[in-house]
Amino acid sequence: MKHQLSFCKCILDSVAPPSELLEICEQSLEKMGDVFDDSNVYMLHMMYQAMGVCIYMQDADGAIRYGEKILKPYSKLYPPYSLNVSSMYLKMGRIYMTMERHSDGIRALKKAMAVMEVAHGKNHPFLRDLRKEIGQK
């Protein structure tokens, strides 16, 4: 999350205020929604950008709203053990945890972990850290 925040900060500080970028994302989604389904790659990309802006603005509710819209199509479009899907579950899990939605958070973190175990192996250091993180909640 810290890496995501610092990346977003660099982009946002050089372009426009975050609230303005979120408004642009929302307007784009509204206009594209007249033409494309929510599972369209362009719609997903714009939702992902909006989620990033929400994370930057510390708007967890907004980030969750976009993240939940992204997860279902990602799970269908990407292969079963895609790290893109795992990454989204990881982000969502951590956002849920900050919002005190622990059962949702643990469920999402476990889904992320299941994919990462196949992709990285069960003994990868990142997975050991994630198991500890889940165990603390």
Tab-separated table of N, CA and C in Angstrom:
chain	number	residue	atom	x	y	z
A	1	MET	N	0.836	-1.185	0.000
A	1	MET	CA	0.000	0.000	0.000
A	1	MET	C	0.882	1.250	0.000
A	2	LYS	N	1.996	1.213	0.733
A	2	LYS	CA	2.884	2.367	0.772
A	2	LYS	C	3.464	2.648	-0.608
A	3	HIS	N	3.840	1.560	-1.323
A	3	HIS	CA	4.386	1.735	-2.672
A	3	HIS	C	3.325	2.352	-3.585
A	4	GLN	N	2.093	1.845	-3.488
A	4	GLN	CA	0.987	2.373	-4.295
A	4	GLN	C	0.776	3.853	-3.990
A	5	LEU	N	0.822	4.210	-2.709
A	5	LEU	CA	0.615	5.602	-2.314
A	5	LEU	C	1.710	6.510	-2.858
A	6	SER	N	2.970	6.073	-2.756
A	6	SER	CA	4.057	6.936	-3.228
A	6	SER	C	4.028	7.071	-4.738
A	7	PHE	N	3.685	5.982	-5.445
A	7	PHE	CA	3.562	6.052	-6.903
A	7	PHE	C	2.441	7.014	-7.295
A	8	CYS	N	1.285	6.848	-6.660
A	8	CYS	CA	0.149	7.728	-6.954
A	8	CYS	C	0.499	9.186	-6.646
A	9	LYS	N	1.194	9.405	-5.543
A	9	LYS	CA	1.547	10.767	-5.149
A	9	LYS	C	2.400	11.437	-6.223
A	10	CYS	N	3.391	10.717	-6.749
A	10	CYS	CA	4.246	11.281	-7.809
A	10	CYS	C	3.421	11.664	-9.030
A	11	ILE	N	2.529	10.789	-9.436
A	11	ILE	CA	1.692	11.048	-10.605
A	11	ILE	C	0.732	12.200	-10.328
A	12	LEU	N	0.047	12.133	-9.208
A	12	LEU	CA	-0.986	13.115	-8.905
A	12	LEU	C	-0.420	14.514	-8.686
A	13	ASP	N	0.709	14.592	-7.997
A	13	ASP	CA	1.286	15.907	-7.720
A	13	ASP	C	1.720	16.625	-8.989
A	14	SER	N	2.063	15.859	-10.015
A	14	SER	CA	2.542	16.484	-11.244
A	14	SER	C	1.417	16.788	-12.232
A	15	VAL	N	0.216	16.321	-11.980
A	15	VAL	CA	-0.859	16.460	-12.962
A	15	VAL	C	-1.982	17.375	-12.484
A	16	ALA	N	-2.722	16.937	-11.517
A	16	ALA	CA	-3.910	17.667	-11.071
A	16	ALA	C	-4.234	17.250	-9.643
A	17	PRO	N	-5.065	18.020	-8.970
A	17	PRO	CA	-5.482	17.604	-7.624
A	17	PRO	C	-6.203	16.254	-7.699
A	18	PRO	N	-6.019	15.410	-6.691
A	18	PRO	CA	-6.630	14.082	-6.710
A	18	PRO	C	-8.147	14.102	-6.923
A	19	SER	N	-8.823	15.031	-6.291
A	19	SER	CA	-10.285	15.073	-6.441
A	19	SER	C	-10.665	15.325	-7.892
A	20	GLU	N	-9.869	16.127	-8.583
A	20	GLU	CA	-10.137	16.404	-9.997
A	20	GLU	C	-9.884	15.156	-10.842
A	21	LEU	N	-8.816	14.413	-10.511
A	21	LEU	CA	-8.547	13.185	-11.247
A	21	LEU	C	-9.646	12.151	-11.033
A	22	LEU	N	-10.134	12.052	-9.800
A	22	LEU	CA	-11.220	11.112	-9.520
A	22	LEU	C	-12.469	11.508	-10.304
A	23	GLU	N	-12.737	12.785	-10.368
A	23	GLU	CA	-13.886	13.268	-11.139
A	23	GLU	C	-13.729	12.919	-12.618
A	24	ILE	N	-12.529	13.065	-13.149
A	24	ILE	CA	-12.262	12.716	-14.554
A	24	ILE	C	-12.493	11.218	-14.763
A	25	CYS	N	-12.003	10.403	-13.836
A	25	CYS	CA	-12.215	8.957	-13.924
A	25	CYS	C	-13.704	8.629	-13.920
A	26	GLU	N	-14.435	9.251	-13.010
A	26	GLU	CA	-15.868	8.967	-12.896
A	26	GLU	C	-16.632	9.422	-14.135
A	27	GLN	N	-16.276	10.571	-14.683
A	27	GLN	CA	-16.915	11.037	-15.914
A	27	GLN	C	-16.595	10.102	-17.074
A	28	SER	N	-15.356	9.674	-17.139
A	28	SER	CA	-14.957	8.738	-18.199
A	28	SER	C	-15.715	7.427	-18.078
A	29	LEU	N	-15.824	6.921	-16.853
A	29	LEU	CA	-16.556	5.671	-16.645
A	29	LEU	C	-18.025	5.815	-17.037
A	30	GLU	N	-18.595	6.951	-16.717
A	30	GLU	CA	-20.004	7.184	-17.066
A	30	GLU	C	-20.186	7.178	-18.587
A	31	LYS	N	-19.323	7.893	-19.290
A	31	LYS	CA	-19.442	7.970	-20.757
A	31	LYS	C	-19.116	6.629	-21.409
A	32	MET	N	-18.069	5.970	-20.933
A	32	MET	CA	-17.707	4.671	-21.510
A	32	MET	C	-18.758	3.619	-21.187
A	33	GLY	N	-19.424	3.771	-20.031
A	33	GLY	CA	-20.454	2.823	-19.622
A	33	GLY	C	-21.638	2.783	-20.579
A	34	ASP	N	-21.812	3.863	-21.359
A	34	ASP	CA	-22.869	3.866	-22.372
A	34	ASP	C	-22.536	2.928	-23.531
A	35	VAL	N	-21.252	2.628	-23.675
A	35	VAL	CA	-20.792	1.833	-24.813
A	35	VAL	C	-20.283	0.454	-24.380
A	36	PHE	N	-19.577	0.415	-23.250
A	36	PHE	CA	-18.918	-0.812	-22.818
A	36	PHE	C	-19.546	-1.381	-21.550
A	37	ASP	N	-19.399	-2.689	-21.408
A	37	ASP	CA	-19.782	-3.394	-20.188
A	37	ASP	C	-18.697	-3.167	-19.135
A	38	ASP	N	-19.035	-3.332	-17.865
A	38	ASP	CA	-18.060	-3.142	-16.786
A	38	ASP	C	-16.853	-4.074	-16.887
A	39	SER	N	-16.986	-5.186	-17.608
A	39	SER	CA	-15.874	-6.131	-17.734
A	39	SER	C	-14.956	-5.792	-18.910
A	40	ASN	N	-15.253	-4.726	-19.633
A	40	ASN	CA	-14.411	-4.292	-20.741
A	40	ASN	C	-13.062	-3.822	-20.205
A	41	VAL	N	-12.005	-4.129	-20.937
A	41	VAL	CA	-10.653	-3.813	-20.487
A	41	VAL	C	-10.456	-2.314	-20.240
A	42	TYR	N	-11.079	-1.466	-21.041
A	42	TYR	CA	-10.952	-0.021	-20.847
A	42	TYR	C	-11.682	0.435	-19.578
A	43	MET	N	-12.830	-0.153	-19.336
A	43	MET	CA	-13.577	0.161	-18.119
A	43	MET	C	-12.781	-0.305	-16.881
A	44	LEU	N	-12.227	-1.510	-16.960
A	44	LEU	CA	-11.451	-2.035	-15.839
A	44	LEU	C	-10.226	-1.169	-15.568
A	45	HIS	N	-9.578	-0.737	-16.627
A	45	HIS	CA	-8.403	0.121	-16.458
A	45	HIS	C	-8.790	1.436	-15.776
A	46	MET	N	-9.881	2.024	-16.183
A	46	MET	CA	-10.308	3.293	-15.592
A	46	MET	C	-10.740	3.087	-14.139
A	47	MET	N	-11.418	1.973	-13.849
A	47	MET	CA	-11.803	1.680	-12.463
A	47	MET	C	-10.558	1.478	-11.598
A	48	TYR	N	-9.543	0.833	-12.165
A	48	TYR	CA	-8.300	0.618	-11.432
A	48	TYR	C	-7.630	1.957	-11.116
A	49	GLN	N	-7.658	2.873	-12.077
A	49	GLN	CA	-7.085	4.199	-11.843
A	49	GLN	C	-7.880	4.937	-10.762
A	50	ALA	N	-9.205	4.847	-10.836
A	50	ALA	CA	-10.054	5.491	-9.828
A	50	ALA	C	-9.783	4.901	-8.442
A	51	MET	N	-9.584	3.590	-8.389
A	51	MET	CA	-9.269	2.948	-7.118
A	51	MET	C	-7.952	3.487	-6.567
A	52	GLY	N	-6.961	3.640	-7.426
A	52	GLY	CA	-5.668	4.174	-7.004
A	52	GLY	C	-5.784	5.587	-6.459
A	53	VAL	N	-6.615	6.407	-7.099
A	53	VAL	CA	-6.821	7.779	-6.616
A	53	VAL	C	-7.521	7.743	-5.257
A	54	CYS	N	-8.500	6.855	-5.116
A	54	CYS	CA	-9.199	6.730	-3.824
A	54	CYS	C	-8.223	6.312	-2.726
A	55	ILE	N	-7.325	5.379	-3.036
A	55	ILE	CA	-6.326	4.951	-2.058
A	55	ILE	C	-5.458	6.146	-1.681
A	56	TYR	N	-5.030	6.893	-2.673
A	56	TYR	CA	-4.197	8.070	-2.420
A	56	TYR	C	-4.909	9.080	-1.518
A	57	MET	N	-6.211	9.262	-1.783
A	57	MET	CA	-7.006	10.222	-1.008
A	57	MET	C	-7.450	9.641	0.341
A	58	GLN	N	-7.035	8.406	0.623
A	58	GLN	CA	-7.414	7.686	1.837
A	58	GLN	C	-8.933	7.528	1.951
A	59	ASP	N	-9.570	7.351	0.797
A	59	ASP	CA	-11.007	7.093	0.719
A	59	ASP	C	-11.192	5.583	0.580
A	60	ALA	N	-11.159	4.889	1.708
A	60	ALA	CA	-11.242	3.434	1.686
A	60	ALA	C	-12.572	2.953	1.115
A	61	ASP	N	-13.660	3.649	1.416
A	61	ASP	CA	-14.968	3.232	0.880
A	61	ASP	C	-14.968	3.290	-0.644
A	62	GLY	N	-14.419	4.357	-1.206
A	62	GLY	CA	-14.329	4.475	-2.664
A	62	GLY	C	-13.436	3.403	-3.256
A	63	ALA	N	-12.295	3.153	-2.609
A	63	ALA	CA	-11.371	2.124	-3.096
A	63	ALA	C	-12.041	0.751	-3.073
A	64	ILE	N	-12.785	0.467	-2.011
A	64	ILE	CA	-13.499	-0.813	-1.922
A	64	ILE	C	-14.561	-0.906	-3.013
A	65	ARG	N	-15.289	0.182	-3.224
A	65	ARG	CA	-16.339	0.184	-4.245
A	65	ARG	C	-15.756	-0.174	-5.626
A	66	TYR	N	-14.649	0.473	-5.988
A	66	TYR	CA	-14.032	0.176	-7.287
A	66	TYR	C	-13.391	-1.204	-7.288
A	67	GLY	N	-12.718	-1.559	-6.209
A	67	GLY	CA	-12.053	-2.857	-6.131
A	67	GLY	C	-13.018	-4.017	-6.277
A	68	GLU	N	-14.170	-3.899	-5.648
A	68	GLU	CA	-15.168	-4.968	-5.755
A	68	GLU	C	-15.705	-5.090	-7.178
A	69	LYS	N	-15.807	-3.980	-7.880
A	69	LYS	CA	-16.254	-4.024	-9.279
A	69	LYS	C	-15.196	-4.665	-10.180
A	70	ILE	N	-13.936	-4.508	-9.809
A	70	ILE	CA	-12.836	-5.013	-10.617
A	70	ILE	C	-12.618	-6.510	-10.415
A	71	LEU	N	-12.784	-6.997	-9.194
A	71	LEU	CA	-12.406	-8.368	-8.860
A	71	LEU	C	-13.115	-9.437	-9.679
A	72	LYS	N	-14.406	-9.338	-9.843
A	72	LYS	CA	-15.139	-10.392	-10.550
A	72	LYS	C	-14.672	-10.530	-12.003
A	73	PRO	N	-14.610	-9.430	-12.777
A	73	PRO	CA	-14.112	-9.569	-14.151
A	73	PRO	C	-12.645	-10.030	-14.210
A	74	TYR	N	-11.806	-9.541	-13.291
A	74	TYR	CA	-10.402	-9.979	-13.262
A	74	TYR	C	-10.344	-11.489	-13.101
A	75	SER	N	-11.175	-12.027	-12.213
A	75	SER	CA	-11.161	-13.463	-11.949
A	75	SER	C	-11.595	-14.268	-13.169
A	76	LYS	N	-12.387	-13.664	-14.026
A	76	LYS	CA	-12.835	-14.356	-15.245
A	76	LYS	C	-11.857	-14.154	-16.399
A	77	LEU	N	-11.290	-12.964	-16.509
A	77	LEU	CA	-10.436	-12.637	-17.652
A	77	LEU	C	-9.015	-13.179	-17.531
A	78	TYR	N	-8.488	-13.216	-16.312
A	78	TYR	CA	-7.117	-13.683	-16.111
A	78	TYR	C	-7.107	-15.170	-15.804
A	79	PRO	N	-5.972	-15.835	-16.061
A	79	PRO	CA	-5.853	-17.266	-15.733
A	79	PRO	C	-6.034	-17.500	-14.227
A	80	PRO	N	-6.330	-18.731	-13.826
A	80	PRO	CA	-6.630	-19.027	-12.424
A	80	PRO	C	-5.538	-18.602	-11.429
A	81	TYR	N	-4.284	-18.676	-11.830
A	81	TYR	CA	-3.208	-18.356	-10.892
A	81	TYR	C	-2.476	-17.076	-11.291
A	82	SER	N	-3.237	-16.117	-11.751
A	82	SER	CA	-2.675	-14.836	-12.174
A	82	SER	C	-2.300	-13.981	-10.974
A	83	LEU	N	-1.106	-13.422	-11.024
A	83	LEU	CA	-0.685	-12.528	-9.952
A	83	LEU	C	-1.436	-11.201	-10.005
A	84	ASN	N	-2.044	-10.871	-11.146
A	84	ASN	CA	-2.883	-9.668	-11.213
A	84	ASN	C	-4.104	-9.827	-10.309
A	85	VAL	N	-4.701	-10.997	-10.354
A	85	VAL	CA	-5.862	-11.275	-9.497
A	85	VAL	C	-5.413	-11.308	-8.038
A	86	SER	N	-4.304	-11.984	-7.793
A	86	SER	CA	-3.773	-12.070	-6.433
A	86	SER	C	-3.476	-10.681	-5.869
A	87	SER	N	-2.899	-9.835	-6.684
A	87	SER	CA	-2.575	-8.472	-6.265
A	87	SER	C	-3.832	-7.693	-5.874
A	88	MET	N	-4.895	-7.866	-6.629
A	88	MET	CA	-6.155	-7.182	-6.293
A	88	MET	C	-6.720	-7.710	-4.978
A	89	TYR	N	-6.685	-9.032	-4.782
A	89	TYR	CA	-7.162	-9.592	-3.518
A	89	TYR	C	-6.320	-9.086	-2.352
A	90	LEU	N	-5.026	-8.966	-2.562
A	90	LEU	CA	-4.137	-8.472	-1.522
A	90	LEU	C	-4.484	-7.026	-1.162
A	91	LYS	N	-4.652	-6.188	-2.177
A	91	LYS	CA	-5.034	-4.787	-1.925
A	91	LYS	C	-6.362	-4.711	-1.192
A	92	MET	N	-7.335	-5.452	-1.702
A	92	MET	CA	-8.662	-5.413	-1.089
A	92	MET	C	-8.607	-5.917	0.354
A	93	GLY	N	-7.866	-6.993	0.583
A	93	GLY	CA	-7.762	-7.526	1.926
A	93	GLY	C	-7.208	-6.503	2.897
A	94	ARG	N	-6.193	-5.808	2.478
A	94	ARG	CA	-5.586	-4.812	3.367
A	94	ARG	C	-6.497	-3.605	3.568
A	95	ILE	N	-7.220	-3.225	2.546
A	95	ILE	CA	-8.166	-2.111	2.706
A	95	ILE	C	-9.295	-2.521	3.654
A	96	TYR	N	-9.826	-3.741	3.457
A	96	TYR	CA	-10.868	-4.234	4.364
A	96	TYR	C	-10.377	-4.212	5.814
A	97	MET	N	-9.141	-4.638	6.009
A	97	MET	CA	-8.598	-4.684	7.372
A	97	MET	C	-8.534	-3.283	7.984
A	98	THR	N	-8.145	-2.291	7.197
A	98	THR	CA	-8.086	-0.929	7.738
A	98	THR	C	-9.482	-0.411	8.060
A	99	MET	N	-10.489	-0.957	7.398
A	99	MET	CA	-11.870	-0.547	7.631
A	99	MET	C	-12.545	-1.391	8.711
A	100	GLU	N	-11.750	-2.209	9.414
A	100	GLU	CA	-12.263	-3.069	10.484
A	100	GLU	C	-13.245	-4.121	9.970
A	101	ARG	N	-13.145	-4.451	8.687
A	101	ARG	CA	-13.953	-5.528	8.099
A	101	ARG	C	-13.069	-6.776	8.041
A	102	HIS	N	-12.755	-7.290	9.225
A	102	HIS	CA	-11.750	-8.332	9.348
A	102	HIS	C	-12.105	-9.621	8.618
A	103	SER	N	-13.348	-10.059	8.668
A	103	SER	CA	-13.684	-11.326	7.998
A	103	SER	C	-13.521	-11.176	6.477
A	104	ASP	N	-13.956	-10.033	5.920
A	104	ASP	CA	-13.756	-9.792	4.490
A	104	ASP	C	-12.263	-9.706	4.169
A	105	GLY	N	-11.522	-9.042	5.045
A	105	GLY	CA	-10.089	-8.881	4.844
A	105	GLY	C	-9.358	-10.204	4.841
A	106	ILE	N	-9.642	-11.033	5.817
A	106	ILE	CA	-8.973	-12.329	5.905
A	106	ILE	C	-9.359	-13.204	4.723
A	107	ARG	N	-10.615	-13.174	4.320
A	107	ARG	CA	-11.067	-13.955	3.173
A	107	ARG	C	-10.300	-13.530	1.911
A	108	ALA	N	-10.164	-12.219	1.688
A	108	ALA	CA	-9.454	-11.722	0.512
A	108	ALA	C	-7.963	-12.057	0.591
A	109	LEU	N	-7.368	-11.906	1.762
A	109	LEU	CA	-5.939	-12.219	1.921
A	109	LEU	C	-5.672	-13.703	1.686
A	110	LYS	N	-6.589	-14.557	2.122
A	110	LYS	CA	-6.424	-16.000	1.898
A	110	LYS	C	-6.537	-16.346	0.415
A	111	LYS	N	-7.414	-15.646	-0.307
A	111	LYS	CA	-7.515	-15.875	-1.756
A	111	LYS	C	-6.219	-15.444	-2.447
A	112	ALA	N	-5.683	-14.317	-2.023
A	112	ALA	CA	-4.404	-13.858	-2.571
A	112	ALA	C	-3.312	-14.875	-2.281
A	113	MET	N	-3.299	-15.375	-1.050
A	113	MET	CA	-2.275	-16.320	-0.638
A	113	MET	C	-2.369	-17.627	-1.436
A	114	ALA	N	-3.580	-18.087	-1.716
A	114	ALA	CA	-3.758	-19.329	-2.475
A	114	ALA	C	-3.121	-19.220	-3.864
A	115	VAL	N	-3.292	-18.088	-4.514
A	115	VAL	CA	-2.699	-17.878	-5.830
A	115	VAL	C	-1.176	-17.774	-5.715
A	116	MET	N	-0.718	-17.017	-4.729
A	116	MET	CA	0.730	-16.819	-4.565
A	116	MET	C	1.449	-18.114	-4.205
A	117	GLU	N	0.784	-19.014	-3.495
A	117	GLU	CA	1.416	-20.296	-3.158
A	117	GLU	C	1.727	-21.090	-4.419
A	118	VAL	N	0.840	-21.021	-5.397
A	118	VAL	CA	1.069	-21.723	-6.656
A	118	VAL	C	2.129	-20.994	-7.482
A	119	ALA	N	2.025	-19.683	-7.538
A	119	ALA	CA	2.930	-18.892	-8.373
A	119	ALA	C	4.346	-18.805	-7.800
A	120	HIS	N	4.472	-18.675	-6.479
A	120	HIS	CA	5.778	-18.448	-5.850
A	120	HIS	C	6.299	-19.643	-5.059
A	121	GLY	N	5.427	-20.563	-4.712
A	121	GLY	CA	5.810	-21.664	-3.831
A	121	GLY	C	5.404	-21.339	-2.399
A	122	LYS	N	5.062	-22.376	-1.658
A	122	LYS	CA	4.509	-22.186	-0.307
A	122	LYS	C	5.496	-21.595	0.687
A	123	ASN	N	6.784	-21.659	0.404
A	123	ASN	CA	7.776	-21.191	1.375
A	123	ASN	C	8.375	-19.839	1.013
A	124	HIS	N	7.779	-19.148	0.091
A	124	HIS	CA	8.289	-17.829	-0.295
A	124	HIS	C	8.211	-16.884	0.908
A	125	PRO	N	9.233	-16.061	1.124
A	125	PRO	CA	9.236	-15.150	2.286
A	125	PRO	C	8.006	-14.239	2.357
A	126	PHE	N	7.527	-13.796	1.214
A	126	PHE	CA	6.349	-12.930	1.207
A	126	PHE	C	5.143	-13.670	1.795
A	127	LEU	N	5.027	-14.949	1.472
A	127	LEU	CA	3.903	-15.734	1.992
A	127	LEU	C	4.039	-15.974	3.496
A	128	ARG	N	5.253	-16.152	3.963
A	128	ARG	CA	5.441	-16.299	5.417
A	128	ARG	C	4.984	-15.024	6.130
A	129	ASP	N	5.334	-13.874	5.564
A	129	ASP	CA	4.907	-12.600	6.155
A	129	ASP	C	3.393	-12.450	6.109
A	130	LEU	N	2.799	-12.869	5.005
A	130	LEU	CA	1.345	-12.752	4.860
A	130	LEU	C	0.624	-13.666	5.851
A	131	ARG	N	1.168	-14.875	6.066
A	131	ARG	CA	0.568	-15.776	7.059
A	131	ARG	C	0.607	-15.150	8.454
A	132	LYS	N	1.715	-14.495	8.772
A	132	LYS	CA	1.821	-13.814	10.066
A	132	LYS	C	0.798	-12.693	10.158
A	133	GLU	N	0.670	-11.946	9.078
A	133	GLU	CA	-0.292	-10.830	9.047
A	133	GLU	C	-1.716	-11.334	9.279
A	134	ILE	N	-2.071	-12.430	8.632
A	134	ILE	CA	-3.402	-13.007	8.792
A	134	ILE	C	-3.573	-13.536	10.213
A	135	GLY	N	-2.542	-14.153	10.758
A	135	GLY	CA	-2.598	-14.722	12.107
A	135	GLY	C	-2.752	-13.683	13.198
A	136	GLN	N	-2.320	-12.453	12.938
A	136	GLN	CA	-2.411	-11.386	13.933
A	136	GLN	C	-3.821	-10.834	14.039
A	137	LYS	N	-4.671	-11.100	13.089
A	137	LYS	CA	-6.012	-10.509	13.066
A	137	LYS	C	-7.013	-11.414	13.743
